[in-house]
Tab-separated table of C-alpha atoms in Angstrom:
chain	number	residue	atom	x	y	z
A	658	MET	CA	-20.324	24.539	-35.985
A	659	PRO	CA	-18.917	21.890	-38.135
A	660	SER	CA	-20.125	18.314	-37.515
A	661	SER	CA	-16.312	16.990	-37.482
A	662	PHE	CA	-15.449	19.973	-34.943
A	663	ARG	CA	-18.481	19.139	-32.463
A	664	ALA	CA	-17.460	15.500	-33.041
A	665	GLN	CA	-13.773	16.722	-31.858
A	666	ILE	CA	-15.246	18.304	-28.952
A	667	ARG	CA	-17.460	15.097	-28.062
A	668	ILE	CA	-14.530	13.047	-28.029
A	669	LEU	CA	-12.213	15.339	-25.754
A	670	LEU	CA	-14.900	15.748	-23.184
A	671	ALA	CA	-15.458	11.974	-23.070
A	672	VAL	CA	-11.617	11.407	-22.839
A	673	ILE	CA	-11.479	14.102	-19.734
A	674	LEU	CA	-14.630	12.388	-18.009
A	675	SER	CA	-12.790	9.122	-18.274
A	676	ALA	CA	-9.726	10.379	-16.602
A	677	ALA	CA	-11.626	12.143	-13.829
A	678	SER	CA	-13.302	8.573	-13.060
A	679	PHE	CA	-10.097	6.616	-13.421
A	680	GLY	CA	-8.481	8.895	-10.832
A	681	SER	CA	-10.955	8.916	-8.344
A	682	ARG	CA	-10.286	5.174	-8.253
A	683	ILE	CA	-6.770	4.961	-7.952
A	684	GLU	CA	-5.645	3.871	-4.490
A	685	ALA	CA	-2.421	5.122	-3.074
A	686	GLN	CA	0.117	2.654	-1.498
A	687	THR	CA	1.009	2.993	2.147
A	688	VAL	CA	4.537	2.891	3.481
A	689	TRP	CA	5.313	1.588	7.206
A	690	SER	CA	9.032	2.457	7.614
A	691	GLY	CA	11.571	1.304	10.437
A	692	PHE	CA	11.733	-1.749	12.799
A	693	THR	CA	9.276	-0.375	15.911
A	694	LYS	CA	7.527	-3.635	16.617
A	695	SER	CA	9.219	-6.831	17.801
A	696	PHE	CA	7.160	-10.025	17.675
A	697	THR	CA	8.080	-13.479	18.883
A	698	LYS	CA	6.624	-17.011	18.796
A	699	ALA	CA	8.447	-19.269	21.541
A	700	ASP	CA	10.047	-22.776	20.242
A	701	GLY	CA	7.035	-25.138	21.156
A	702	ALA	CA	4.099	-22.580	21.184
A	703	ASP	CA	0.867	-23.566	19.667
A	704	GLY	CA	0.682	-21.592	16.214
A	705	SER	CA	-2.702	-21.842	15.795
A	706	LEU	CA	-3.518	-19.940	19.026
A	707	PRO	CA	-3.856	-16.111	18.261
A	708	GLU	CA	-1.538	-15.182	21.590
A	709	ASN	CA	1.119	-16.386	18.966
A	710	GLN	CA	0.070	-14.907	15.919
A	711	ASP	CA	1.280	-11.363	14.735
A	712	ILE	CA	-1.905	-9.513	13.331
A	713	LEU	CA	-0.678	-7.315	10.839
A	714	THR	CA	-3.822	-5.961	9.320
A	715	PRO	CA	-7.289	-7.747	9.185
A	716	ASN	CA	-5.794	-9.515	5.974
A	717	VAL	CA	-2.995	-10.700	7.004
A	718	THR	CA	-1.867	-12.601	10.271
A	719	PHE	CA	1.658	-13.991	10.255
A	720	ALA	CA	1.783	-17.449	12.132
A	721	ARG	CA	3.735	-20.610	12.232
A	722	SER	CA	3.224	-24.393	13.053
A	723	PHE	CA	5.986	-26.679	14.583
A	724	THR	CA	7.133	-28.000	11.137
A	725	THR	CA	6.312	-25.736	8.387
A	726	GLY	CA	7.105	-22.060	6.903
A	727	LEU	CA	5.308	-18.837	7.676
A	728	TYR	CA	1.835	-18.875	6.306
A	729	ASN	CA	-1.181	-16.062	6.672
A	730	ALA	CA	-3.584	-17.287	9.492
A	731	SER	CA	-6.254	-14.856	8.180
A	732	THR	CA	-6.681	-16.646	4.962
A	733	GLU	CA	-5.133	-20.259	5.112
A	734	PRO	CA	-4.583	-22.870	7.475
A	735	ASN	CA	-1.298	-23.809	7.069
A	736	PHE	CA	1.985	-23.031	5.017
A	737	LEU	CA	1.611	-23.985	1.525
A	738	ALA	CA	5.094	-23.507	-0.512
A	739	GLY	CA	5.128	-20.995	-3.375
A	740	THR	CA	2.484	-19.295	-2.264
A	741	SER	CA	2.261	-18.920	1.499
A	742	PRO	CA	2.186	-16.330	3.393
A	743	ASP	CA	-1.094	-15.714	1.223
A	744	SER	CA	-1.562	-12.108	-0.111
A	745	THR	CA	2.217	-11.071	0.424
A	746	GLU	CA	5.168	-10.739	-1.622
A	747	TRP	CA	8.580	-10.174	-0.521
A	748	ALA	CA	11.728	-8.359	-1.518
A	749	THR	CA	15.743	-9.156	-0.488
A	750	ASP	CA	18.607	-8.437	-2.198
A	751	LEU	CA	18.639	-12.054	-3.008
A	752	VAL	CA	15.863	-11.254	-5.499
A	753	SER	CA	17.244	-11.078	-9.047
A	754	GLY	CA	17.197	-7.298	-9.940
A	755	ASN	CA	17.509	-6.090	-6.135
A	756	GLU	CA	21.242	-6.769	-5.999
A	757	SER	CA	22.181	-3.141	-5.985
A	758	GLN	CA	18.859	-1.777	-4.454
A	759	THR	CA	18.678	-0.494	-0.892
A	760	ILE	CA	16.065	-2.867	0.789
A	761	VAL	CA	13.880	-0.568	2.636
A	762	ALA	CA	10.067	0.014	2.254
A	763	THR	CA	10.170	3.781	0.984
A	764	ASN	CA	12.237	2.199	-2.133
A	765	TRP	CA	9.568	-0.318	-2.974
A	766	ALA	CA	8.936	0.870	-6.302
A	767	ALA	CA	12.344	-0.017	-7.412
A	768	LEU	CA	12.202	-3.388	-6.045
A	769	SER	CA	11.198	-6.611	-7.280
A	770	PHE	CA	8.992	-8.841	-5.418
A	771	THR	CA	8.558	-12.913	-5.357
A	772	ASP	CA	7.057	-15.451	-2.896
A	773	TRP	CA	8.711	-15.556	0.791
A	774	VAL	CA	10.694	-18.677	0.270
A	775	ASP	CA	12.145	-17.672	-3.102
A	776	ALA	CA	12.917	-14.182	-1.503
A	777	PHE	CA	15.258	-15.813	0.906
A	778	GLY	CA	17.157	-18.454	-1.245
A	779	GLY	CA	14.366	-21.361	-1.947
A	780	GLN	CA	12.927	-24.323	-0.407
A	781	GLY	CA	15.561	-26.553	-1.614
A	782	THR	CA	18.605	-24.495	0.005
A	783	HIS	CA	19.660	-25.395	3.464
A	784	ALA	CA	20.766	-21.690	3.603
A	785	LEU	CA	17.032	-20.803	4.158
A	786	PRO	CA	17.137	-20.494	8.009
A	787	THR	CA	20.527	-18.680	7.674
A	788	ASN	CA	19.232	-16.170	5.114
A	789	LEU	CA	16.006	-15.361	6.761
A	790	THR	CA	18.216	-13.807	9.599
A	791	THR	CA	21.028	-12.089	7.451
A	792	HIS	CA	18.937	-10.377	4.784
A	793	ASN	CA	16.516	-7.717	5.346
A	794	ALA	CA	13.074	-7.360	3.611
A	795	VAL	CA	10.477	-5.354	2.559
A	796	VAL	CA	7.006	-6.908	2.478
A	797	HIS	CA	4.143	-6.112	0.521
A	798	LEU	CA	0.392	-7.028	1.904
A	799	ILE	CA	-1.527	-7.001	-1.350
A	800	SER	CA	-5.007	-6.936	-0.185
A	801	ASP	CA	-3.916	-3.745	1.454
A	802	ASN	CA	-1.376	-2.294	-0.390
A	803	VAL	CA	1.309	-1.661	2.215
A	804	TYR	CA	4.928	-2.095	1.996
A	805	LEU	CA	6.633	-2.289	5.320
A	806	ASP	CA	10.043	-2.983	6.348
A	807	LEU	CA	10.540	-6.495	7.943
A	808	LYS	CA	13.882	-8.354	9.425
A	809	PHE	CA	14.076	-11.930	10.949
A	810	THR	CA	15.793	-12.284	14.227
A	811	SER	CA	15.623	-16.009	15.026
A	812	TRP	CA	14.069	-18.762	13.120
A	813	GLY	CA	13.935	-22.163	15.112
A	814	SER	CA	14.265	-25.636	13.705
A	815	ALA	CA	11.365	-27.741	12.365
A	816	GLY	CA	9.597	-29.629	15.106
A	817	ALA	CA	10.188	-26.400	17.529
A	818	GLY	CA	8.447	-23.716	15.266
A	819	GLY	CA	9.633	-20.808	16.870
A	820	PHE	CA	10.600	-17.488	14.922
A	821	SER	CA	10.747	-13.735	15.950
A	822	TYR	CA	11.503	-10.561	13.899
A	823	LEU	CA	11.227	-6.583	14.307
A	824	ARG	CA	8.886	-4.818	11.482
A	825	ALA	CA	7.547	-1.871	11.141
A	826	GLU	CA	4.176	-0.565	12.314
A	827	PRO	CA	1.441	1.960	10.635
A	828	PRO	CA	2.650	5.532	10.713
A	829	GLY	CA	0.740	7.932	13.133
A	830	PRO	CA	-2.196	9.396	11.111
A	831	THR	CA	-1.685	13.036	9.226
A	832	GLY	CA	-4.741	13.741	7.460
A	833	ASP	CA	-2.993	12.522	3.832
A	834	TYR	CA	-5.147	9.881	3.033
A	835	ASN	CA	-3.981	9.517	-0.547
A	836	GLY	CA	-0.221	9.764	0.264
A	837	ASN	CA	0.774	12.692	-2.070
A	838	HIS	CA	2.293	14.865	1.344
A	839	ILE	CA	-0.078	17.424	1.352
A	840	VAL	CA	-3.842	17.332	3.253
A	841	ASP	CA	-6.032	18.289	0.506
A	842	ALA	CA	-9.345	18.100	-1.287
A	843	ALA	CA	-8.087	14.642	-2.710
A	844	ASP	CA	-7.969	13.301	0.552
A	845	TYR	CA	-11.630	13.671	1.381
A	846	THR	CA	-12.288	11.835	-1.814
A	847	VAL	CA	-10.361	8.875	-0.763
A	848	TRP	CA	-12.342	9.048	2.869
A	849	ARG	CA	-15.896	9.235	1.064
A	850	ASP	CA	-14.828	6.550	-1.351
A	851	THR	CA	-14.062	3.912	1.446
A	852	PHE	CA	-16.376	5.284	4.074
A	853	GLY	CA	-17.242	2.265	6.421
A	854	GLN	CA	-14.721	0.325	5.871
A	855	MET	CA	-12.517	-1.743	8.405
A	856	VAL	CA	-8.993	-1.195	7.710
A	857	ALA	CA	-5.488	-1.680	9.727
A	858	ASN	CA	-5.773	1.118	12.423
A	859	GLY	CA	-4.204	3.992	11.287
A	860	THR	CA	-4.306	3.061	7.697
A	861	GLY	CA	-5.798	4.587	4.495
A	862	ALA	CA	-8.218	7.208	5.638
A	863	ASP	CA	-8.715	6.205	9.234
A	864	GLY	CA	-7.527	9.329	10.649
A	865	ASN	CA	-8.382	9.112	14.228
A	866	GLY	CA	-6.883	5.363	14.243
A	867	ASP	CA	-10.012	3.028	15.458
A	868	GLY	CA	-9.753	0.908	12.420
A	869	THR	CA	-13.128	1.718	10.815
A	870	ILE	CA	-13.747	4.764	8.222
A	871	ASN	CA	-16.184	7.048	9.765
A	872	THR	CA	-17.036	10.330	10.492
A	873	GLY	CA	-14.184	10.937	12.986
A	874	ASP	CA	-11.958	10.444	10.219
A	875	TYR	CA	-13.527	13.458	8.097
A	876	ASP	CA	-13.270	15.696	11.139
A	877	PHE	CA	-9.554	14.642	11.916
A	878	TRP	CA	-8.828	15.205	7.960
A	879	LYS	CA	-10.822	18.852	8.429
A	880	MET	CA	-8.500	19.741	11.309
A	881	LYS	CA	-5.708	19.124	9.177
A	882	PHE	CA	-6.466	20.313	5.878
A	883	GLY	CA	-3.839	22.430	4.104
A	884	ASN	CA	-1.028	20.898	6.185
A	885	PRO	CA	2.016	19.276	4.666
A	886	ALA	CA	1.715	15.695	5.892
A	887	GLY	CA	3.216	15.183	9.381
A	888	ALA	CA	3.025	18.839	9.970
A	889	GLY	CA	1.221	20.129	13.278
A	890	SER	CA	0.379	23.549	12.287
A	891	GLY	CA	0.807	26.116	9.445
A	892	ALA	CA	-0.679	26.165	5.845
A	893	ALA	CA	0.715	25.197	2.631
A	894	ILE	CA	-0.121	25.388	-1.022
A	895	ALA	CA	-1.718	22.218	-2.334
A	896	ALA	CA	0.495	20.451	-4.624
A	897	PRO	CA	-1.700	19.675	-7.963
A	898	GLU	CA	-2.748	15.834	-7.964
A	899	PRO	CA	-1.536	13.677	-10.693
A	900	THR	CA	-5.087	13.599	-12.094
A	901	SER	CA	-5.615	17.034	-12.004
A	902	LEU	CA	-2.684	17.876	-13.837
A	903	ALA	CA	-3.932	15.417	-16.531
A	904	LEU	CA	-7.216	16.994	-16.555
A	905	LEU	CA	-5.541	20.414	-17.072
A	906	ALA	CA	-3.466	19.024	-20.005
A	907	LEU	CA	-6.816	17.725	-21.741
A	908	GLY	CA	-8.375	20.970	-20.703
A	909	SER	CA	-5.678	22.934	-22.569
A	910	LEU	CA	-5.854	20.726	-25.706
A	911	ALA	CA	-9.661	20.971	-25.683
A	912	LEU	CA	-9.102	25.049	-25.401
A	913	ALA	CA	-6.856	24.637	-28.302
A	914	VAL	CA	-9.098	22.821	-30.628
A	915	LEU	CA	-11.893	25.640	-29.867
A	916	CYS	CA	-9.784	28.243	-31.107
A	917	ALA	CA	-8.607	26.388	-34.068
A	918	GLY	CA	-12.449	26.039	-34.799
A	919	ARG	CA	-13.230	29.941	-34.364
A	920	GLN	CA	-10.082	30.679	-36.725
A	921	LEU	CA	-11.543	28.226	-39.468
A	922	ARG	CA	-14.946	30.035	-39.288
A	923	THR	CA	-13.506	33.508	-39.652
A	924	ALA	CA	-10.822	32.605	-42.078
């Protein structure tokens, strides 16, 4: 076999292995849809107390003091203009590029995101409190890669500190841990790679909804294996993963090179 041909094969194998490694590290986003949870912090309530805060995930807890805006009590002590709530970004129809978009979490890929204040018109505008309650939002919880629907229903004046909203909650577990709408072997990979981690109940590979990736989630996945996401029974042909399609294409290319090499040797 010519050395140049062997070099081509080595390069192709390296690319295939690299693609497989990259694919195993891809983390699918999670979407929480609808307005199923209501949260209210009353005017005058102490925003530093857990009972007056809304825990969305272990990384994000929404809170408000008496005089400031919304902040993430899981990672920051108070509101900071331009960055709070920490580890989040927001999309509304007031954000440039979103004017003609449907502001729902399922449409996250088409939306432009910014910080909380700018998403509702900016700190320097007196319209901010009004904008909060008249524009739906999609919130991206960056650390958890979760997109969710949220709509403020009230915003108390500075000094009172109350607010309320409706938001989405995690969907019920299906066993589809990587979000490709089928319960297949790729979901086992997500479970294996995140085993032992703490997550928001029912998110990621937390099939049994206890907030920890453990053997119970493997059992849940095994029970659902072969089902379309959300189905209770029945079998389905697993759709190829994007990484699998890429590997198939690279494998086909390698085969073509091999065939070309054989033709050269027999010519």
